[in-house]
Amino acid sequence: MSDEIWWAVARSEEISAEKPFNVDIGDQPIVLWRDTDGIVRALEDRCPHRRAPLSLGCILGSGAIQCGYHGWTFDGESGQLVDIPNLKSERKYPPVYKAKPFGVHESAGFVRICLDAKAPPPADDGYALPLSGTSTVALEHGQYIAALFDDPSLLISIKGVRFSPYLLAELCEQEGQLVMERSCQWASPHWPAPFTSDFPISLRIATDPVTGESDLTLRDDEFNLLLQATLAPVPGARQVTQVRWRAMLSPERPGLAAKAMGLGAPLRVHDHIDGAALRVLKPSASIHADDLREKIAARTDQQDEVA
């Protein structure tokens, strides 16, 4: 796993100045909090003294984080040790006593972390969609992305929508992303007619080839926007995937079925996967993903060499 990747590990509203927040990227534990200026800070979630989780400590009025075991205190930006109880505050502490800092970038309602603290920040990507949530799924990250391509109904539910096995567009590469479009139906009784589409709605999925962060766009057959969402899956410890998501219903949704999407939660991201259905799921769209990732990576390497 490259240290220069930016992972959307939390929603903005999950991070506060009152209590440390623990996340992980693979086997790397991270503690997040906001300092006195509201800036999100991120350090390795291990105190260098006795390896206790810093997330079990507290945030001081200065904005620094204090380990709950022996009270060692660390600066959020540099990770440097700034105080040990019962020692003179003017004492200089060896630089080896520090918690590893990570790069942090907050935009569009997500907090993104890069394991390389000096990596350039990613581009801001618009505004925060108002609906949001967090799920933790007992499924490895790569398997989660493959299931999203092959059968999104295992991972998400959209109110009133039934995903079909038919693709409008095969998985392909567009501007560095893996993009596909799936035919969908309304879940209400459906009677085909000569002048009515059998699949009146479609779901477009555009996925980052490395992180799996995906933008979902649901439209009707007249190309009216119904719903847009972002899924941000992150590999967690012990082969689980943490999924943060944000979504928004379009205020203009023609048709009774589309308007009914606003009754209750329009999007649900599943915490539990149907293991029996997953076992018999045949790879379809996902069989092209690895080849497309290799092409994107090769082109990126060539561009880096030219630069």
Coordinates of C-alpha atoms in Angstrom, one line a residue:
M1 CA 0.0 0.0 0.0
S2 CA 1.5 3.3 -1.1
D3 CA 2.1 6.0 1.5
E4 CA 1.0 8.7 -0.9
I5 CA -2.6 7.6 -1.2
W6 CA -5.3 9.8 0.4
W7 CA -8.0 7.8 2.2
A8 CA -11.4 9.2 3.3
V9 CA -11.3 7.7 6.8
A10 CA -14.0 9.8 8.5
R11 CA -16.9 12.2 8.0
S12 CA -16.3 15.7 9.1
E13 CA -19.0 15.5 11.8
E14 CA -17.4 12.5 13.4
I15 CA -14.3 14.5 14.5
S16 CA -14.6 16.9 17.4
A17 CA -12.4 18.7 19.9
E18 CA -14.0 16.9 22.8
K19 CA -12.9 13.3 22.3
P20 CA -10.2 11.5 20.2
F21 CA -11.5 9.4 17.4
N22 CA -9.8 6.1 16.3
V23 CA -9.6 4.8 12.7
D24 CA -7.3 2.6 10.9
I25 CA -5.9 2.2 7.4
G26 CA -5.0 -1.5 7.1
D27 CA -3.0 -2.3 10.1
Q28 CA -2.0 1.3 10.8
P29 CA -4.0 2.7 13.7
I30 CA -4.7 6.5 13.6
V31 CA -6.1 8.9 16.2
L32 CA -8.0 12.0 14.9
W33 CA -9.2 15.1 16.7
R34 CA -9.7 18.9 16.2
D35 CA -7.4 21.4 17.8
T36 CA -8.4 24.8 19.2
D37 CA -8.7 26.3 15.7
G38 CA -10.9 23.4 14.5
I39 CA -8.2 21.9 12.3
V40 CA -8.2 18.1 12.2
R41 CA -5.0 16.5 13.5
A42 CA -3.9 12.9 12.9
L43 CA -1.2 10.9 14.7
E44 CA -0.3 7.3 15.0
D45 CA -2.6 5.8 17.7
R46 CA 0.3 4.6 19.8
C47 CA 2.1 6.4 22.6
P48 CA 5.9 5.9 22.1
H49 CA 6.2 5.5 25.9
R50 CA 4.3 2.3 26.5
R51 CA 2.4 1.9 23.2
A52 CA -0.9 2.7 24.7
P53 CA -3.6 4.0 22.3
L54 CA -3.7 7.8 22.3
S55 CA -7.4 7.5 21.4
L56 CA -8.0 6.4 25.0
G57 CA -6.6 9.7 26.3
C58 CA -8.0 13.2 26.1
I59 CA -7.7 16.5 24.3
L60 CA -6.3 19.4 26.3
G61 CA -7.4 23.0 26.3
S62 CA -4.3 23.8 24.3
G63 CA -5.4 21.5 21.5
A64 CA -2.7 18.9 22.2
I65 CA -3.5 15.2 22.9
Q66 CA -2.6 13.6 26.2
C67 CA -2.1 9.8 26.6
G68 CA -4.4 8.4 29.2
Y69 CA -1.8 5.9 30.6
H70 CA 1.0 8.2 32.0
G71 CA -0.1 11.6 30.7
W72 CA 2.5 12.2 28.0
T73 CA 1.3 15.0 25.8
F74 CA 1.9 15.5 22.1
D75 CA 1.6 18.3 19.6
G76 CA -1.0 17.6 16.9
E77 CA 0.8 19.0 14.0
S78 CA 4.3 17.6 14.5
G79 CA 3.6 14.7 16.9
Q80 CA 6.4 16.0 19.1
L81 CA 6.3 15.3 22.8
V82 CA 5.6 18.6 24.6
D83 CA 5.0 17.6 28.2
I84 CA 5.5 14.8 30.8
P85 CA 3.8 15.1 34.2
N86 CA 6.1 16.0 37.1
L87 CA 8.9 17.1 34.9
K88 CA 9.8 20.8 34.4
S89 CA 8.0 22.2 31.4
E90 CA 11.1 23.9 30.0
R91 CA 12.9 20.6 29.7
K92 CA 13.9 19.6 26.1
Y93 CA 12.6 16.2 25.1
P94 CA 14.6 14.0 22.7
P95 CA 13.0 14.1 19.2
V96 CA 12.8 10.3 19.2
Y97 CA 9.9 10.7 21.7
K98 CA 7.2 11.6 19.2
A99 CA 4.0 10.1 17.7
K100 CA 4.1 9.8 14.0
P101 CA 2.1 12.5 12.2
F102 CA 0.1 12.0 9.1
G103 CA -1.2 14.3 6.3
V104 CA -4.7 15.6 6.8
H105 CA -7.1 17.2 4.3
E106 CA -10.8 18.0 4.9
S107 CA -13.2 18.7 2.1
A108 CA -16.7 17.9 0.9
G109 CA -17.6 16.5 4.3
F110 CA -14.8 13.9 4.4
V111 CA -11.6 13.9 6.4
R112 CA -8.8 12.3 4.3
I113 CA -5.6 10.9 5.6
C114 CA -2.3 10.3 3.9
L115 CA 0.4 8.2 5.6
D116 CA 3.0 10.5 4.1
A117 CA 2.7 13.7 6.2
K118 CA 4.5 15.7 3.4
A119 CA 2.4 14.6 0.5
P120 CA 0.7 17.4 -1.5
P121 CA -3.0 17.7 -0.6
P122 CA -5.7 16.4 -3.0
A123 CA -7.9 18.8 -4.9
D124 CA -11.0 20.0 -3.2
D125 CA -14.0 18.2 -4.5
G126 CA -17.1 20.3 -4.0
Y127 CA -19.6 20.6 -1.2
A128 CA -20.7 18.1 1.4
L129 CA -23.8 16.0 0.5
P130 CA -26.3 16.4 3.4
L131 CA -27.1 12.7 4.1
S132 CA -24.3 10.6 5.5
G133 CA -23.4 7.5 7.5
T134 CA -20.8 5.0 8.5
S135 CA -20.7 1.2 8.2
T136 CA -18.2 -1.5 9.0
V137 CA -18.4 -4.6 6.8
A138 CA -16.7 -8.0 7.4
L139 CA -15.4 -8.1 3.9
E140 CA -11.9 -7.4 2.6
H141 CA -11.5 -4.1 0.7
G142 CA -10.8 -5.6 -2.7
Q143 CA -13.7 -7.9 -2.4
Y144 CA -15.9 -5.0 -1.5
I145 CA -15.0 -3.1 -4.6
A146 CA -15.5 -6.2 -6.8
A147 CA -19.0 -6.8 -5.3
L148 CA -19.9 -3.2 -6.0
F149 CA -19.1 -3.8 -9.7
D150 CA -20.8 -7.2 -9.9
D151 CA -23.9 -6.7 -7.8
P152 CA -24.3 -3.5 -5.8
S153 CA -27.5 -4.8 -4.2
L154 CA -25.3 -6.8 -1.9
L155 CA -23.8 -3.6 -0.5
I156 CA -26.4 -0.8 -0.9
S157 CA -30.1 -0.3 -1.2
I158 CA -31.7 2.7 -2.9
K159 CA -35.3 3.2 -1.9
G160 CA -37.7 2.0 -4.6
V161 CA -34.9 0.8 -6.9
R162 CA -34.1 -2.7 -8.1
F163 CA -30.7 -3.3 -9.6
S164 CA -30.7 -5.5 -12.7
P165 CA -27.8 -7.8 -13.9
Y166 CA -27.7 -5.9 -17.2
L167 CA -25.1 -3.3 -18.0
L168 CA -25.7 -0.2 -20.1
A169 CA -21.9 0.3 -20.3
E170 CA -19.1 -2.2 -19.5
L171 CA -16.5 -1.3 -17.0
C172 CA -14.0 1.0 -18.7
E173 CA -11.5 3.7 -17.9
Q174 CA -12.5 7.3 -18.1
E175 CA -10.1 10.1 -17.0
G176 CA -8.3 7.8 -14.6
Q177 CA -11.4 6.3 -13.0
L178 CA -13.1 2.9 -13.4
V179 CA -16.6 3.7 -14.8
M180 CA -19.6 1.5 -15.5
E181 CA -23.4 2.0 -15.9
R182 CA -26.0 -0.5 -14.8
S183 CA -29.7 -0.8 -15.9
C184 CA -32.2 -0.5 -13.0
Q185 CA -35.9 -0.8 -12.5
W186 CA -38.4 0.6 -10.1
A187 CA -39.2 -2.0 -7.4
S188 CA -43.0 -1.3 -7.8
P189 CA -45.0 -3.6 -10.1
H190 CA -43.8 -3.1 -13.6
W191 CA -45.7 -3.9 -16.8
P192 CA -43.7 -3.4 -20.0
A193 CA -45.5 -1.3 -22.7
P194 CA -44.6 -0.5 -26.3
F195 CA -43.6 3.1 -25.4
T196 CA -42.2 2.4 -21.9
S197 CA -38.6 1.5 -21.2
D198 CA -38.1 -1.8 -19.4
F199 CA -35.3 -0.2 -17.5
P200 CA -36.3 3.4 -16.9
I201 CA -33.4 4.2 -14.6
S202 CA -29.6 3.7 -14.6
L203 CA -26.9 3.8 -12.0
R204 CA -23.5 5.1 -13.0
I205 CA -20.5 4.2 -10.8
A206 CA -17.2 6.0 -11.1
T207 CA -14.5 4.5 -8.9
D208 CA -11.0 5.5 -8.0
P209 CA -8.8 2.6 -9.1
V210 CA -6.7 2.5 -5.9
T211 CA -8.9 3.6 -3.0
G212 CA -12.2 2.4 -4.4
E213 CA -13.9 5.7 -3.5
S214 CA -16.9 5.8 -5.8
D215 CA -19.3 8.4 -7.0
L216 CA -22.8 7.0 -7.7
T217 CA -25.3 8.8 -10.0
L218 CA -28.8 7.6 -10.4
R219 CA -30.8 9.0 -13.4
D220 CA -34.0 8.3 -15.2
D221 CA -34.4 7.5 -18.9
E222 CA -34.7 11.2 -19.6
F223 CA -31.4 11.8 -17.9
N224 CA -33.0 13.6 -14.9
L225 CA -30.8 13.3 -11.8
L226 CA -32.5 11.4 -9.0
L227 CA -29.8 10.7 -6.5
Q228 CA -26.0 11.2 -6.1
A229 CA -23.8 9.6 -3.5
T230 CA -20.2 9.0 -2.6
L231 CA -19.0 5.7 -1.0
A232 CA -15.6 5.8 0.6
P233 CA -14.4 2.3 1.5
V234 CA -11.2 2.0 3.5
P235 CA -9.3 -1.2 4.3
G236 CA -9.4 -1.8 8.1
A237 CA -7.6 -4.1 10.4
R238 CA -8.5 -7.8 10.5
Q239 CA -9.8 -7.8 6.9
V240 CA -12.8 -5.6 7.4
T241 CA -13.8 -2.5 5.3
Q242 CA -14.9 0.7 6.8
V243 CA -17.3 2.6 4.6
R244 CA -18.2 6.3 5.0
W245 CA -20.8 7.7 2.7
R246 CA -22.6 10.9 1.8
A247 CA -25.7 11.3 -0.4
M248 CA -28.3 13.7 -1.7
L249 CA -31.7 13.4 -3.4
S250 CA -32.3 15.7 -6.3
P251 CA -35.1 18.1 -5.3
E252 CA -36.6 17.7 -8.9
R253 CA -37.6 14.1 -9.4
P254 CA -40.4 13.6 -12.0
G255 CA -42.7 10.7 -11.5
L256 CA -44.5 9.2 -8.5
A257 CA -41.9 6.5 -7.9
A258 CA -39.1 9.0 -8.0
K259 CA -40.9 11.4 -5.6
A260 CA -41.5 8.4 -3.2
M261 CA -37.7 8.1 -2.7
G262 CA -38.0 11.0 -0.3
L263 CA -40.2 9.0 2.1
G264 CA -37.7 7.8 4.6
A265 CA -34.0 7.1 4.0
P266 CA -33.3 7.0 0.2
L267 CA -29.9 5.2 0.6
R268 CA -28.8 2.4 2.9
V269 CA -25.3 1.1 3.1
H270 CA -25.4 -2.4 4.4
D271 CA -23.5 -3.4 7.6
H272 CA -24.0 -7.1 6.9
I273 CA -23.4 -8.9 3.6
D274 CA -25.4 -11.9 2.5
G275 CA -22.6 -14.5 2.6
A276 CA -24.6 -17.1 0.6
A277 CA -25.3 -14.6 -2.2
L278 CA -21.7 -13.5 -2.2
R279 CA -20.4 -17.1 -2.5
V280 CA -22.4 -17.8 -5.7
L281 CA -21.8 -14.3 -7.2
K282 CA -20.1 -14.7 -10.6
P283 CA -17.5 -12.1 -11.5
S284 CA -18.8 -10.0 -14.4
A285 CA -17.8 -6.4 -14.6
S286 CA -15.0 -6.8 -12.0
I287 CA -13.1 -9.2 -14.3
H288 CA -11.8 -6.2 -16.3
A289 CA -10.8 -4.1 -13.2
D290 CA -7.3 -5.4 -12.8
D291 CA -6.3 -4.9 -16.4
L292 CA -7.7 -1.4 -16.3
R293 CA -5.8 -0.6 -13.1
E294 CA -2.6 -1.7 -14.7
K295 CA -3.2 0.5 -17.8
I296 CA -3.9 3.5 -15.6
A297 CA -0.8 2.9 -13.4
A298 CA 1.4 2.5 -16.5
R299 CA 0.1 5.7 -18.0
T300 CA 0.6 7.5 -14.7
D301 CA 4.2 6.2 -14.4
Q302 CA 4.9 7.5 -18.0
Q303 CA 3.5 10.9 -17.2
D304 CA 5.7 11.1 -14.0
E305 CA 8.8 10.2 -16.0
V306 CA 8.0 12.9 -18.6
A307 CA 7.4 15.4 -15.8

